[in-house]
PDB file of C-alpha atoms in Angstrom:
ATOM      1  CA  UNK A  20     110.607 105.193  90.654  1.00  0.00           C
ATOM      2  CA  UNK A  21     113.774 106.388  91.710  1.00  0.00           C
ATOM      3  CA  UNK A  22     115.906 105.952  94.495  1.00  0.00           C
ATOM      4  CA  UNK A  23     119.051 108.159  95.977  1.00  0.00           C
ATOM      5  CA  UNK A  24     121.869 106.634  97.963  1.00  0.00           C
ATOM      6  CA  UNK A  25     124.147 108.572  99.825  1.00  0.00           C
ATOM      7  CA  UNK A  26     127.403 106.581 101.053  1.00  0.00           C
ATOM      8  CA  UNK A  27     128.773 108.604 104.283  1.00  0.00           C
ATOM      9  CA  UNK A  28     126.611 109.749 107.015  1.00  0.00           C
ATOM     10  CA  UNK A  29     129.380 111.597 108.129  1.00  0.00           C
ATOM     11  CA  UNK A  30     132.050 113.288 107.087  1.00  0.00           C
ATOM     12  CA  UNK A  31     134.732 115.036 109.392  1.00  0.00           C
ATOM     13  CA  UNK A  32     137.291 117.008 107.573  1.00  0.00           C
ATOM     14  CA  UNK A  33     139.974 119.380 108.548  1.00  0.00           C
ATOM     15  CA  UNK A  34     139.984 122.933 107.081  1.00  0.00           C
ATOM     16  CA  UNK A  35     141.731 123.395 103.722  1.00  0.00           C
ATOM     17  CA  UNK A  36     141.444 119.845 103.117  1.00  0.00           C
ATOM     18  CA  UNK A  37     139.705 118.352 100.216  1.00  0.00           C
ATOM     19  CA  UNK A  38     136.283 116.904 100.223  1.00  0.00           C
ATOM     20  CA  UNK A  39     134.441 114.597  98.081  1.00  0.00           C
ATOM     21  CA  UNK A  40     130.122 113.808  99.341  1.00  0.00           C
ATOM     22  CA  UNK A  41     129.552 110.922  97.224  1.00  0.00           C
ATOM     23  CA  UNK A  42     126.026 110.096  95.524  1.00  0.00           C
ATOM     24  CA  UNK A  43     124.147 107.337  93.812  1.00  0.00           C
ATOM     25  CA  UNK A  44     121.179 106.759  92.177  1.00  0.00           C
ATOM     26  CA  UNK A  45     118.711 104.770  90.422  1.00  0.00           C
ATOM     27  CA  UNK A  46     116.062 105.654  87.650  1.00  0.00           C
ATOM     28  CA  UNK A  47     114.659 104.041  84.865  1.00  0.00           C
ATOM     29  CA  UNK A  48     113.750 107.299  83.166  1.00  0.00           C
ATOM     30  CA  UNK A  49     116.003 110.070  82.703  1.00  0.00           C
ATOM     31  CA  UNK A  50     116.321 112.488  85.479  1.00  0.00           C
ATOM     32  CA  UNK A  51     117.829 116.208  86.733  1.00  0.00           C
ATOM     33  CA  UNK A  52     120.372 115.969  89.567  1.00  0.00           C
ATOM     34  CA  UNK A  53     120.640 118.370  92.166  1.00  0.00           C
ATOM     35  CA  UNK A  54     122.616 119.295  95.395  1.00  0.00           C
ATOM     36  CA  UNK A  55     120.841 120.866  98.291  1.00  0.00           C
ATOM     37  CA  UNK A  56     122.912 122.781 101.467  1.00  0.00           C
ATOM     38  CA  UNK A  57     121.193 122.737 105.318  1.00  0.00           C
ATOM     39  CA  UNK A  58     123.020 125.323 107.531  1.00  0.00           C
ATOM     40  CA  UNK A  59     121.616 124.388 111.772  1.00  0.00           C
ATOM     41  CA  UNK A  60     118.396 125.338 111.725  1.00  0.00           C
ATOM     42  CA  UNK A  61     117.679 126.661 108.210  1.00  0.00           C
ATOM     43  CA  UNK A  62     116.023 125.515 105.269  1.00  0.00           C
ATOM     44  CA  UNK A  63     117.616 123.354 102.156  1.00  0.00           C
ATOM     45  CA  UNK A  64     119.636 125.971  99.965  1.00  0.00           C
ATOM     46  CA  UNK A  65     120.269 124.769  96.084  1.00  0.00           C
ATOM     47  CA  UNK A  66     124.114 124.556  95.840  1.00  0.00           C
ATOM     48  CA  UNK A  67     124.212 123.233  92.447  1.00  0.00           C
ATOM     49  CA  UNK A  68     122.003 121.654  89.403  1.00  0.00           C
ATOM     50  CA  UNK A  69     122.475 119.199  86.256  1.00  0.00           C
ATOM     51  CA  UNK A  70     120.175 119.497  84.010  1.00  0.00           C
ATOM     52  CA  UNK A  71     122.130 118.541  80.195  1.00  0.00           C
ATOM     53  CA  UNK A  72     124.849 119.576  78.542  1.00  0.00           C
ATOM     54  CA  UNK A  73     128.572 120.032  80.090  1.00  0.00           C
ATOM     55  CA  UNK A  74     128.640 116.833  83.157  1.00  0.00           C
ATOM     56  CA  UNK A  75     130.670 119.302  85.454  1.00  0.00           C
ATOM     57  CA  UNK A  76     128.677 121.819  87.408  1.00  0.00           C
ATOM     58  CA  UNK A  77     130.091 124.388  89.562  1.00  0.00           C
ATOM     59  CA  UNK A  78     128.666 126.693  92.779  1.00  0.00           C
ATOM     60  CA  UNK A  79     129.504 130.323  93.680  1.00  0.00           C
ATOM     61  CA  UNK A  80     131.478 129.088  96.703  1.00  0.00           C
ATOM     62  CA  UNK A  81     133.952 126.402  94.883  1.00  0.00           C
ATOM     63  CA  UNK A  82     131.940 123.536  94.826  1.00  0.00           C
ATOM     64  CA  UNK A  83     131.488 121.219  91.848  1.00  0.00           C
ATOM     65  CA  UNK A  84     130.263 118.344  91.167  1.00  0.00           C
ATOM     66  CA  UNK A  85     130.357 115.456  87.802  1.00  0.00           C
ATOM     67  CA  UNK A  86     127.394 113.761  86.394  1.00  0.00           C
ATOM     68  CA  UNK A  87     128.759 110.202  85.337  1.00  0.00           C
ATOM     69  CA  UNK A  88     125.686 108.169  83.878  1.00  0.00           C
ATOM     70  CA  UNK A  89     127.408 105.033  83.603  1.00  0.00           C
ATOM     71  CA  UNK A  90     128.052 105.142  86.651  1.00  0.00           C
ATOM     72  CA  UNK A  91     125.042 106.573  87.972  1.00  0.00           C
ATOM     73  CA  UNK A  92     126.855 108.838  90.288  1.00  0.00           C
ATOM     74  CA  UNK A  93     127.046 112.792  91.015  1.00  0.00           C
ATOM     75  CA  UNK A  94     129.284 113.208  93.333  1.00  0.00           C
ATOM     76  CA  UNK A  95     130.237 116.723  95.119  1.00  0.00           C
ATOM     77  CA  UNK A  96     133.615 117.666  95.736  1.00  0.00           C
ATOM     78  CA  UNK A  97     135.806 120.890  97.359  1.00  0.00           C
ATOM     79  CA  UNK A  98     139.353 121.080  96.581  1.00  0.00           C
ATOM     80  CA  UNK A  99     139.606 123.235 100.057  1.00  0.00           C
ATOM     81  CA  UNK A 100     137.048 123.033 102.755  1.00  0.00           C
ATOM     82  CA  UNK A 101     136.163 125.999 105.318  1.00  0.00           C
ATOM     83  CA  UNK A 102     134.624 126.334 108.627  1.00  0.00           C
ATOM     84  CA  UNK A 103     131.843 127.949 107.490  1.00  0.00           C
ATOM     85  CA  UNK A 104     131.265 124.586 104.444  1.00  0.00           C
ATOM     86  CA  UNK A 105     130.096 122.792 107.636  1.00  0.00           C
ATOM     87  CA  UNK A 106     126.456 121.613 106.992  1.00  0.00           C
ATOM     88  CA  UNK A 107     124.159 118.746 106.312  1.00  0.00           C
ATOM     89  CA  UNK A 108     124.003 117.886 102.210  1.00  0.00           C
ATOM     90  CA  UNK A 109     121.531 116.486 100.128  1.00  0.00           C
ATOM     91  CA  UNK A 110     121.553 114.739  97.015  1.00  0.00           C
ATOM     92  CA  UNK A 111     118.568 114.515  94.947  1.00  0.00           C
ATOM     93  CA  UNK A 112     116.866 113.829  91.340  1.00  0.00           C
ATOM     94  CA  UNK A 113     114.047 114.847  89.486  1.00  0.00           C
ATOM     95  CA  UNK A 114     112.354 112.852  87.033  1.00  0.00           C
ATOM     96  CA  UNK A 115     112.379 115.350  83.780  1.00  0.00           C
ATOM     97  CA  UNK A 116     109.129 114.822  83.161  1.00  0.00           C
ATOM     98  CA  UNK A 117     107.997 115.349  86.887  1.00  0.00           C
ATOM     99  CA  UNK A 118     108.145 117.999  89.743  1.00  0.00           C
ATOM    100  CA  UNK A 119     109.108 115.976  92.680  1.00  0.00           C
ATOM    101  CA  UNK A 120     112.493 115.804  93.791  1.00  0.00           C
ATOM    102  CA  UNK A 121     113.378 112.140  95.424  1.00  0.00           C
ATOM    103  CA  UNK A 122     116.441 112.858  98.334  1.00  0.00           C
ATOM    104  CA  UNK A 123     119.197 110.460  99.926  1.00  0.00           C
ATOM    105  CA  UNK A 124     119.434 110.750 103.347  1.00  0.00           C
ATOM    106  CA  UNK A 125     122.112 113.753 103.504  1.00  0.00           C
ATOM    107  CA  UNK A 126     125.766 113.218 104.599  1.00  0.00           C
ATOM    108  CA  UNK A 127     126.698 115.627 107.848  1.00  0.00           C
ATOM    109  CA  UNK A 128     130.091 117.436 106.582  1.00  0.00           C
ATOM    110  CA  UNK A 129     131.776 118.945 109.647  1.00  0.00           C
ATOM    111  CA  UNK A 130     135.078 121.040 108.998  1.00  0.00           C
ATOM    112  CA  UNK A 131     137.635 121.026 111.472  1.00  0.00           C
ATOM    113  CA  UNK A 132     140.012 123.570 112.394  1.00  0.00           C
TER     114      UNK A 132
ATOM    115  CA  UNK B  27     112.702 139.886  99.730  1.00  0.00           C
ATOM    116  CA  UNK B  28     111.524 137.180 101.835  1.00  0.00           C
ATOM    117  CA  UNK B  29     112.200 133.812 101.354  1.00  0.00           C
ATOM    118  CA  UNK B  30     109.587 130.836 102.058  1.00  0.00           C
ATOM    119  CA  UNK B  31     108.104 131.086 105.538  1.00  0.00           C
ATOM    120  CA  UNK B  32     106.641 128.353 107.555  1.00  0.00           C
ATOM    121  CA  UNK B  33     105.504 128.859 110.489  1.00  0.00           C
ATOM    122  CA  UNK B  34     105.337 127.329 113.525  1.00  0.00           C
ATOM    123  CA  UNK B  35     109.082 126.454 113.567  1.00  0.00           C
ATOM    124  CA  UNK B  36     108.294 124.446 116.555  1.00  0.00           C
ATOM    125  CA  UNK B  37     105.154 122.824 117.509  1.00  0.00           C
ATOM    126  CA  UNK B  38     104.397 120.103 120.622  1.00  0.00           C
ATOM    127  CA  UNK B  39     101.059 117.909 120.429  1.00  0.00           C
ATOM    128  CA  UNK B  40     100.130 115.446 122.498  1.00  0.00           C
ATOM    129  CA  UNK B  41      98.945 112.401 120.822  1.00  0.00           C
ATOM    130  CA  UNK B  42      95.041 112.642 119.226  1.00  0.00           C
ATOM    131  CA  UNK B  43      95.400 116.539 118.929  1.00  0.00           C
ATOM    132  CA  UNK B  44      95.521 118.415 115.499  1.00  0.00           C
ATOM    133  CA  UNK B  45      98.732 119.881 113.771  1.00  0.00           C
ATOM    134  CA  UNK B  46      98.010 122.855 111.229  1.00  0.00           C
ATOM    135  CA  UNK B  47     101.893 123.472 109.701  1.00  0.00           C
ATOM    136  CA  UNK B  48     101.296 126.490 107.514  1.00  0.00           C
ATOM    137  CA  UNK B  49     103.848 127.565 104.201  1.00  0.00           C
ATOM    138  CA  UNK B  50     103.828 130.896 103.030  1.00  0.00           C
ATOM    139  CA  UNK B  51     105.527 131.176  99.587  1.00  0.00           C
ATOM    140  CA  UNK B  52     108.234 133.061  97.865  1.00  0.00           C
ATOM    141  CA  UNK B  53     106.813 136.253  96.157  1.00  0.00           C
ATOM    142  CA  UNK B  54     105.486 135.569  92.655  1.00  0.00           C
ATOM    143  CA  UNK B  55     105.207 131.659  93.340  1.00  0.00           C
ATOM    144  CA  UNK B  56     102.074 129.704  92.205  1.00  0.00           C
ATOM    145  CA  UNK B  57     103.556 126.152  93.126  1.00  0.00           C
ATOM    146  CA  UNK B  58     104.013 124.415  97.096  1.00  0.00           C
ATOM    147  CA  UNK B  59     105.555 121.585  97.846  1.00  0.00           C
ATOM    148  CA  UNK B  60     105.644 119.370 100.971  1.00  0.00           C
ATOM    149  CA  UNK B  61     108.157 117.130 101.899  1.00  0.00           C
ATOM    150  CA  UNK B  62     108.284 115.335 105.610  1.00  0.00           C
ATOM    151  CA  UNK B  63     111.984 114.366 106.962  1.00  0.00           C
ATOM    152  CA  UNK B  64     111.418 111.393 109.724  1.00  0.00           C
ATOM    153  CA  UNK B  65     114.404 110.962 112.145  1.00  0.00           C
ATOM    154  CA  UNK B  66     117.767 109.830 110.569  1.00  0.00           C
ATOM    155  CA  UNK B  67     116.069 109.985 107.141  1.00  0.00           C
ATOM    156  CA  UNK B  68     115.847 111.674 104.318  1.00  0.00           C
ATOM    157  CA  UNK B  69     113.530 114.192 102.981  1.00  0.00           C
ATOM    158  CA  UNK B  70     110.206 112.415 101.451  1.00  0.00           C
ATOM    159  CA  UNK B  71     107.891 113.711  99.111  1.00  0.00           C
ATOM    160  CA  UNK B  72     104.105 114.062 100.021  1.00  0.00           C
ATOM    161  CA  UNK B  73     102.388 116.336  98.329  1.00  0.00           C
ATOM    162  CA  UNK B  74     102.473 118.763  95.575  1.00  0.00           C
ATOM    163  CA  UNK B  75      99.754 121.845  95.001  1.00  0.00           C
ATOM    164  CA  UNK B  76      98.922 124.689  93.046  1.00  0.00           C
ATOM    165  CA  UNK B  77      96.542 127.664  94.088  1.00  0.00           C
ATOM    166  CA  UNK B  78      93.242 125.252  95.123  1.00  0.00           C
ATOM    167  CA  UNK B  79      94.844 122.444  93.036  1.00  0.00           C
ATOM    168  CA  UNK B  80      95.880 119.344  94.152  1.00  0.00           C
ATOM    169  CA  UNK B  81      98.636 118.047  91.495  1.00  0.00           C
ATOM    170  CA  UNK B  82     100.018 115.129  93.490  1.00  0.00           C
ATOM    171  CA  UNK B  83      99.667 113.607  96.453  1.00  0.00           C
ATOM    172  CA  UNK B  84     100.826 110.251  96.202  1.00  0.00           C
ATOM    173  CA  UNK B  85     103.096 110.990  99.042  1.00  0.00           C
ATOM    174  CA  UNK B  86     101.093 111.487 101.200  1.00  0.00           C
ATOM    175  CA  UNK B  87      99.614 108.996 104.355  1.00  0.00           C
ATOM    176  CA  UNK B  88      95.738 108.044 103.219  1.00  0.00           C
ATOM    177  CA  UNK B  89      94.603 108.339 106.679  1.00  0.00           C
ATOM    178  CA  UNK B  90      95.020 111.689 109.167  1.00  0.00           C
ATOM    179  CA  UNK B  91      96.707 114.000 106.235  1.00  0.00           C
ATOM    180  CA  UNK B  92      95.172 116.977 104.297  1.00  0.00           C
ATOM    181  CA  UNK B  93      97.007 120.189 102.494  1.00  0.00           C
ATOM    182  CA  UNK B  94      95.551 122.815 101.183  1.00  0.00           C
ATOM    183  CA  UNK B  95      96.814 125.947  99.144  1.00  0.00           C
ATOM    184  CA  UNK B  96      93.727 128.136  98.766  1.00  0.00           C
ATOM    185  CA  UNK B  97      93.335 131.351  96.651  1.00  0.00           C
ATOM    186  CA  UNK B  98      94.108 133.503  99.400  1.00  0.00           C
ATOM    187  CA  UNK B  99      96.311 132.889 102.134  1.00  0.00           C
ATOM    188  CA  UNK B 100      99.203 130.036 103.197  1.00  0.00           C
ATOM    189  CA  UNK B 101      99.124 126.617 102.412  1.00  0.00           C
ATOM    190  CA  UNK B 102      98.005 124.143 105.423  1.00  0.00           C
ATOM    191  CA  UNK B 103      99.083 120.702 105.827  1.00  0.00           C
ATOM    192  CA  UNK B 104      97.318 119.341 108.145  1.00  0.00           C
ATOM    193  CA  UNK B 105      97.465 116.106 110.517  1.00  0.00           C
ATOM    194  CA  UNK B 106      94.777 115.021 112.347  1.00  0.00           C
ATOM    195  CA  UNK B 107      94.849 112.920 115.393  1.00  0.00           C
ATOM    196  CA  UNK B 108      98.595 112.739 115.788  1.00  0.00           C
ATOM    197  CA  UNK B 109     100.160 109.845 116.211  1.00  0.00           C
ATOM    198  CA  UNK B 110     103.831 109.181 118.067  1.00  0.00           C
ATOM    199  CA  UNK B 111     105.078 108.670 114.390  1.00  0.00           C
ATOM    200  CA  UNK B 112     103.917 112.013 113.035  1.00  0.00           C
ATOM    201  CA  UNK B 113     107.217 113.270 115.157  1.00  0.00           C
ATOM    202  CA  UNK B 114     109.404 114.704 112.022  1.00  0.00           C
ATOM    203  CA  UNK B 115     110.322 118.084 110.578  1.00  0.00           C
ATOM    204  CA  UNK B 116     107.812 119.235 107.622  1.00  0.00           C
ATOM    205  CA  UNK B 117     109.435 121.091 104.747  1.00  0.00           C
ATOM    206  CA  UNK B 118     107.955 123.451 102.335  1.00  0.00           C
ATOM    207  CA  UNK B 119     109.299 124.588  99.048  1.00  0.00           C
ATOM    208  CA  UNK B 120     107.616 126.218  96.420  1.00  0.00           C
ATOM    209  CA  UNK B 121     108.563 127.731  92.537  1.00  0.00           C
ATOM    210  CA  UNK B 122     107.106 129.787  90.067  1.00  0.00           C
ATOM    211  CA  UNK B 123     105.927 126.807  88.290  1.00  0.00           C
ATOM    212  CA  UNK B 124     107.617 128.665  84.831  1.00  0.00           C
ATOM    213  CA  UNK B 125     109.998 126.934  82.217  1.00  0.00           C
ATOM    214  CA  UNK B 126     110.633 123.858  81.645  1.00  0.00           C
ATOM    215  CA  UNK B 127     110.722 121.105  84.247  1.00  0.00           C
ATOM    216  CA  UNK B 128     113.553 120.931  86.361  1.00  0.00           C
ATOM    217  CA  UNK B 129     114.459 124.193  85.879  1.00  0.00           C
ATOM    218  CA  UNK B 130     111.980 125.067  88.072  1.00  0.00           C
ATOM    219  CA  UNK B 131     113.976 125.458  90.956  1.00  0.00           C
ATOM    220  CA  UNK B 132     112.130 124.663  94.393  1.00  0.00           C
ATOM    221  CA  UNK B 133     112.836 126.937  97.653  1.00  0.00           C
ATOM    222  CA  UNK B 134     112.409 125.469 100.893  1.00  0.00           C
ATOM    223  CA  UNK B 135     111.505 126.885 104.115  1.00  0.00           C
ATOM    224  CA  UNK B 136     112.936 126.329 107.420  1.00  0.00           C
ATOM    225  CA  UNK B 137     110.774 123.729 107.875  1.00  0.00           C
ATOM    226  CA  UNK B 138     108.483 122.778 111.359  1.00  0.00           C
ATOM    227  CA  UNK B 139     109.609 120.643 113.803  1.00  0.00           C
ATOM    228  CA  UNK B 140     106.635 118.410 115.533  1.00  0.00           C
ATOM    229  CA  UNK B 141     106.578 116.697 117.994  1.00  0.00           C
ATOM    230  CA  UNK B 142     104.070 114.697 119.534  1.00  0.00           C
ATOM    231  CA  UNK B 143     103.937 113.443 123.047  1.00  0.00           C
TER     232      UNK B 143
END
C-alpha cells in the first residue's frame, strides 16, 4: 500500500515570491509521482509527472518539481508565483504496476498581491 | 473537444434516497475511474472500470455502492440509501487505457458535490 503526506494545508504567498508545496510518501514497491492542479470549482488538471529517467520535471507554466528517493519526497516548487497560480494541489503516486493513483490531502496555495 | 463531464455538479438527498452521479468520458477513452473526496480530505480511490468491466473495486464501501460503465452510455455510480456520511464530492477521471502504466494519464471531471440532508 502506499500512503501520501502532504505537510502544509495552507500556503499564503505574495506574488513574485517563491514557492515550494512539499510532498511525502511511502511505498514498498516502486511507484510514478504525479502533481495534480484544482482551479474553484473545476476538476484536477495534471501539472506535472515522474515516471524514470531525469529526477527534475518541469510544467508549461514554470513549475518543477525533484524526485528524491532517499528521501521519499517530490516536492513542487515556483521560483515566482502569480495571482492566477492560486489553487488547491495534489500530490499523488501510482504503483507502476497498477492504475490507481493514491492522493495526499492537497495544500491550498493562495497568492497574494 | 470536450473534456470529462459529470453531471449533476450538484445534487441534495435527503437521507434513505438514491444518488445516480453519472461520468461521461473524454473522446476515445475506454477506462473510468472514481475517486470520492470526504471533507478536509483527500481524494480516495473506489473504483476502477472498463466498458461492462469491473477491474477494481476495492475502494469501494461493500454496502449501498454500485458503478457501472455499460457499452453504451455514461458510467453510474450509484449510492443507495444515503447516509449523512455519503456527503463528499465524487470525481471521475478516465484514459485511453493505451501504453504503458502510468503513462496513462487520467482526466478528471469537475466532480459532483452531494449532499445529503
Amino acid at each position: 500500500a502506499q500512503s501520501v503526506t502532504q505537510l502544509d494545508s495552507q500556503v499564503p504567498v505574495f506574488e513574485e515570491a517563491p514557492v515550494e508545496l512539499r510532498c511525502n510518501y511511502s511505498s514498498s514497491v516502486s511507484v510514478y509521482l504525479f502533481w495534480y492542479v484544482q482551479y474553484p470549482n473545476q476538476g484536477l488538471q495534471l501539472l506535472l509527472k515522474y515516471l524514470s529517467g531525469s529526477t527534475l520535471v518541469e510544467s508549461i507554466n514554470g513549475f518543477e518539481a525533484e524526485f528524491n528517493k532517499s528521501q521519499t519526497s517530490f516536492h513542487l516548487r515556483k521560483p515566482s508565483v502569480h495571482i492566477s497560480d492560486t489553487a488547491e494541489y495534489f500530490c499523488a503516486v501510482q504503483e507502476t504496476s497498477g492504475s490507481r493513483l493514491t492522493f495526499g490531502e492537497g495544500t491550498q496555495l493562495t497568492v497574494n498581491p | 473537444n470536450a473534456g470529462v463531464m459529470q453531471n449533476p455538479r450538484h445534487l441534495v438527498r435527503r437521507r434513505g434516497q438514491e444518488a445516480r452521479l453519472r461520468c461521461s468520458p473524454m473522446k476515445g477513452h475506454s477506462h473510468v475511474y472514481w475517486y470520492r473526496q470526504l471533507p478536509e480530505e483527500g481524494l480516495k480511490f473506489m473504483v476502477y472500470l472498463q466498458k461492462e468491466n469491473i477491474i477494481d473495486e476495492s475502494g469501494m464501501p461493500k454496502e449501498r455502492f454500485s458503478a457501472e460503465f455499460p457499452k453504451e452510455g455514461p458510467s453510474i455510480l450509484r449510492i443507495q440509501q444515503v447516509v449523512r456520511g455519503d456527503s463528499a464530492a465524487y470525481f471521475c477521471a478516465s484514459s485511453r487505457g493505451q501504453g504503458a502504466l502510468g503513462t496513462d494519464t487520467q482526466y478528471f471531471g469537475p466532480g459532483t458535490r452531494l449532499t445529503v440532508l
